[in-house]
Coordinates of C-alpha atoms and ligand atoms in Angstrom, one line a residue:
M1 CA 0.0 0.0 0.0
R2 CA 1.4 3.4 -1.0
S3 CA 1.1 6.3 1.3
I4 CA -1.2 9.2 0.3
I5 CA 0.7 12.4 0.7
V6 CA -0.8 15.9 0.8
A7 CA 2.0 18.5 0.8
G8 CA 1.9 22.3 0.9
N9 CA 4.6 24.2 -1.0
W10 CA 4.5 27.7 0.5
K11 CA 7.0 29.0 -2.0
M12 CA 8.3 32.5 -1.0
N13 CA 5.3 33.2 1.3
M14 CA 4.9 33.2 5.1
D15 CA 7.4 34.8 7.4
P16 CA 8.0 32.9 10.7
Q17 CA 5.0 34.5 12.5
S18 CA 2.5 34.0 9.8
G19 CA 3.9 30.5 9.0
A20 CA 3.5 29.5 12.6
R21 CA -0.1 30.7 12.6
L22 CA -0.9 28.9 9.4
A23 CA 0.7 25.6 10.7
A24 CA -1.3 26.0 13.9
G25 CA -4.5 26.4 11.9
I26 CA -3.7 23.3 9.9
L27 CA -2.9 21.3 13.0
K28 CA -6.1 22.4 14.7
G29 CA -8.1 21.3 11.7
L30 CA -6.4 17.9 11.6
E31 CA -7.1 17.3 15.3
K32 CA -10.8 17.4 14.6
K33 CA -10.7 15.1 11.7
P34 CA -7.9 12.5 11.3
A35 CA -6.2 13.0 8.0
G36 CA -5.9 9.4 6.8
C37 CA -2.8 10.6 4.9
V38 CA 0.7 12.0 5.4
V39 CA 0.7 15.8 5.5
I40 CA 4.0 17.7 4.8
L41 CA 4.6 21.4 4.9
F42 CA 7.4 23.1 2.9
P43 CA 7.9 26.6 4.3
P44 CA 10.6 29.0 3.3
S45 CA 13.9 28.3 5.1
V46 CA 13.7 31.0 7.7
T47 CA 10.2 29.9 8.6
I48 CA 11.1 26.2 9.1
P49 CA 12.0 26.5 12.8
A50 CA 8.8 28.2 13.7
V51 CA 6.7 25.6 11.8
V52 CA 8.7 22.7 13.3
E53 CA 8.1 24.1 16.8
T54 CA 4.4 24.5 16.1
V55 CA 3.8 21.0 14.7
E56 CA 6.2 19.2 17.1
G57 CA 4.8 15.9 18.4
S58 CA 2.1 15.8 15.6
Q59 CA 2.0 13.7 12.5
I60 CA 2.8 16.7 10.3
G61 CA 6.1 16.6 8.5
V62 CA 8.2 19.5 7.5
G63 CA 10.6 19.9 4.6
G64 CA 12.8 22.4 2.8
Q65 CA 12.0 23.8 -0.6
N66 CA 15.6 23.6 -1.8
L67 CA 19.1 22.6 -0.8
Y68 CA 22.7 22.9 -2.0
F69 CA 24.7 19.7 -2.4
E70 CA 27.8 20.8 -0.4
E71 CA 27.8 20.3 3.4
S72 CA 29.2 23.7 4.3
G73 CA 31.6 26.4 3.1
A74 CA 31.7 29.5 1.0
F75 CA 28.4 29.2 -0.7
T76 CA 26.7 32.5 0.3
G77 CA 22.9 32.2 0.5
E78 CA 22.7 28.5 0.2
I79 CA 21.5 25.9 2.7
S80 CA 22.7 22.3 3.1
A81 CA 20.9 19.0 3.7
G82 CA 22.5 18.8 7.1
M83 CA 21.2 22.2 8.0
L84 CA 17.6 21.2 7.0
K85 CA 17.9 18.0 9.0
G86 CA 19.3 19.9 12.0
A87 CA 16.3 22.4 11.8
G88 CA 13.9 19.4 12.1
C89 CA 13.1 18.7 8.4
G90 CA 12.5 15.2 7.2
Y91 CA 11.9 16.1 3.5
V92 CA 13.2 18.3 0.8
L93 CA 11.9 19.3 -2.7
V94 CA 14.3 18.7 -5.5
G95 CA 13.8 20.2 -9.0
H96 CA 10.7 22.2 -8.5
S97 CA 9.9 23.7 -11.9
E98 CA 10.5 27.2 -10.4
R99 CA 14.1 26.1 -9.5
R100 CA 14.5 24.5 -13.0
H101 CA 13.1 27.4 -15.0
I102 CA 13.7 30.6 -13.0
F103 CA 17.0 29.6 -11.4
G104 CA 18.3 27.5 -14.3
E105 CA 18.8 24.2 -12.3
D106 CA 19.7 21.4 -14.6
S107 CA 19.6 17.6 -14.1
E108 CA 23.3 17.4 -13.3
L109 CA 22.9 19.9 -10.4
L110 CA 19.7 18.3 -9.3
A111 CA 21.3 14.8 -9.2
R112 CA 23.9 16.2 -6.8
K113 CA 21.2 17.8 -4.7
L114 CA 19.2 14.5 -4.6
R115 CA 22.4 12.6 -3.6
A116 CA 23.1 15.1 -0.8
A117 CA 19.5 14.8 0.5
L118 CA 19.7 11.0 0.5
D119 CA 23.2 10.9 2.2
S120 CA 21.9 13.1 5.0
G121 CA 18.8 11.0 5.6
L122 CA 16.2 13.4 4.1
A123 CA 13.4 12.0 1.9
P124 CA 13.6 13.9 -1.4
V125 CA 10.5 14.8 -3.4
L126 CA 11.7 14.9 -7.0
C127 CA 9.6 17.2 -9.1
V128 CA 9.2 16.6 -12.9
G129 CA 7.0 18.0 -15.5
E130 CA 6.9 19.4 -19.0
L131 CA 6.4 23.0 -20.4
L132 CA 3.2 23.8 -22.4
D133 CA 5.1 23.8 -25.8
Q134 CA 6.6 20.4 -25.0
R135 CA 3.1 19.0 -24.3
E136 CA 1.7 20.6 -27.5
S137 CA 4.5 19.2 -29.6
G138 CA 4.0 15.7 -28.2
D139 CA 7.2 15.6 -26.3
A140 CA 5.8 15.6 -22.7
E141 CA 6.6 11.9 -22.0
K142 CA 10.1 12.1 -23.3
V143 CA 10.8 15.3 -21.3
V144 CA 9.6 13.6 -18.1
R145 CA 11.5 10.4 -18.8
D146 CA 14.7 12.4 -19.4
Q147 CA 14.2 14.3 -16.2
L148 CA 13.8 11.1 -14.2
G149 CA 16.9 9.5 -15.9
G150 CA 19.0 12.6 -15.5
V151 CA 18.4 12.8 -11.7
L152 CA 17.8 9.2 -10.5
E153 CA 20.8 7.7 -12.3
G154 CA 23.2 6.4 -9.7
I155 CA 20.6 5.9 -7.0
D156 CA 20.4 2.3 -5.7
D157 CA 17.2 0.3 -5.0
R158 CA 17.4 0.9 -1.2
E159 CA 17.8 4.6 -1.6
L160 CA 14.9 4.8 -4.1
T161 CA 12.5 3.7 -1.3
R162 CA 13.1 7.1 0.3
V163 CA 12.4 9.1 -2.9
M164 CA 9.0 10.4 -3.8
I165 CA 8.0 11.9 -7.2
A166 CA 5.8 14.9 -7.9
Y167 CA 4.5 15.2 -11.5
E168 CA 3.9 18.9 -12.0
P169 CA 3.1 20.0 -15.6
V170 CA 4.7 23.4 -15.6
W171 CA 1.7 24.9 -17.5
A172 CA -0.6 24.0 -14.6
I173 CA 1.4 25.5 -11.8
G174 CA -0.1 28.7 -10.4
T175 CA -2.1 29.2 -13.5
G176 CA -5.5 27.8 -12.4
K177 CA -5.3 25.2 -15.3
T178 CA -5.2 21.7 -14.0
A179 CA -4.3 18.6 -16.0
T180 CA -7.4 16.4 -16.4
P181 CA -7.4 13.5 -14.0
E182 CA -7.0 11.2 -17.0
D183 CA -4.0 13.1 -18.4
A184 CA -2.3 13.2 -15.0
A185 CA -3.0 9.5 -14.3
S186 CA -1.6 8.7 -17.7
M187 CA 1.7 10.5 -17.1
H188 CA 1.9 8.9 -13.6
A189 CA 1.6 5.5 -15.4
V190 CA 4.5 6.6 -17.7
I191 CA 6.6 7.5 -14.6
R192 CA 5.8 4.2 -12.9
E193 CA 6.7 2.3 -16.1
W194 CA 10.0 4.2 -16.2
I195 CA 10.7 3.2 -12.5
S196 CA 9.8 -0.4 -13.3
S197 CA 12.2 -0.6 -16.2
S198 CA 15.0 1.0 -14.3
F199 CA 14.5 -0.4 -10.7
G200 CA 12.0 -3.3 -11.1
D201 CA 8.3 -3.9 -10.6
D202 CA 8.3 -3.8 -6.8
A203 CA 10.0 -0.4 -6.7
A204 CA 7.5 0.9 -9.2
E205 CA 4.6 -0.5 -7.2
E206 CA 5.8 1.2 -4.0
M207 CA 6.7 4.6 -5.5
T208 CA 4.6 7.5 -4.3
I209 CA 3.8 9.8 -7.2
M210 CA 2.0 13.0 -6.3
Y211 CA 0.3 15.4 -8.7
G212 CA 0.9 19.1 -8.5
G213 CA -0.6 22.0 -10.6
S214 CA -3.5 24.1 -9.4
V215 CA -4.9 21.5 -7.1
K216 CA -7.8 23.2 -5.3
P217 CA -10.6 22.0 -3.0
H218 CA -13.0 21.7 -5.9
N219 CA -10.8 19.4 -8.0
A220 CA -8.8 17.5 -5.4
A221 CA -11.2 14.7 -4.9
T222 CA -11.5 13.8 -8.6
L223 CA -7.7 13.9 -9.1
L224 CA -7.0 11.9 -5.9
S225 CA -9.6 9.3 -6.8
E226 CA -7.3 8.2 -9.7
Q227 CA -5.5 5.0 -8.6
E228 CA -2.3 6.2 -10.1
I229 CA -2.3 9.5 -8.1
D230 CA -0.9 9.0 -4.7
G231 CA -1.3 12.5 -3.4
A232 CA -1.0 16.2 -4.1
L233 CA 1.7 18.9 -4.0
V234 CA -0.3 22.0 -3.4
G235 CA 1.0 25.6 -3.9
G236 CA -1.5 28.5 -3.8
A237 CA -4.3 26.5 -2.0
S238 CA -1.9 25.5 0.8
L239 CA -1.5 29.2 1.9
E240 CA -4.9 29.1 3.8
A241 CA -5.6 26.5 6.4
A242 CA -9.3 26.2 5.2
S243 CA -8.5 25.3 1.6
F244 CA -5.5 23.1 2.5
L245 CA -7.7 21.2 5.0
D246 CA -10.4 20.8 2.4
I247 CA -7.9 19.2 0.1
I248 CA -6.7 16.9 2.9
R249 CA -10.3 15.9 3.7
S250 CA -10.9 15.0 0.1
V251 CA -8.4 12.1 0.3
Ligands
PEP301 C1 3.5 24.1 -6.6 O1 4.0 25.1 -6.1 O2 4.2 23.0 -6.6 C2 2.2 24.1 -7.2 C3 1.7 23.0 -7.7 O3 1.5 25.3 -7.2 P1 0.0 25.6 -7.5 O4 -0.8 24.6 -6.7 O5 -0.3 27.0 -7.0 O6 -0.3 25.4 -8.9

């Protein structure tokens, strides 16, 4: 049985005070109604300690939105896997499309980040997804397979059990456009097939693959009812406790 994950990517929103308030609101809502799924919050780095303190002792996990692959040193502005771990994180996003397309992160860099996350004991969420023109030209599946191969090469079977994947078509992120449940499920099947051919059937069967891209309370239930979709990575709708809780309750 694969875990169902509902994760909130707060992006560059929420200072420590407002982040702690939001986390407290989510926690309160979950107390009233057990989630039946794993909930993970990805606050900005400076807000992580406040969120970790707020959710301490609960089932809510906390992760970083980004990391650098070196452990320490002269890398101004960067944050290491060990630092995230020390701050109380159990997870980290690797290769979010905003990192790939705004900050120019390529597969070679992302592979090193994923390696650093695994070596430090974090569970990485590897984000993959195609641009609109790549979908329109029929290249979406190839793009996603190349992204998987470019980052997961060199990972062994045991390490793979700690990796989760988020399929996030770039054209659906923050745009209000959502992939149809069928389109999302079909790409999830492509991803699972790739995992199967590279790591075997059992690894593919166990891999958690979340969908991300304008998941909202009104569309979450339909997306999550697809057998191939093991959860949601939520951006905008995770910034308010009520809408994030509605998505969790639709699992
Ligand atoms: C995201 O940030 O990963 C995301 C999917 O954002 P949104 O839900 O706002 O599209």
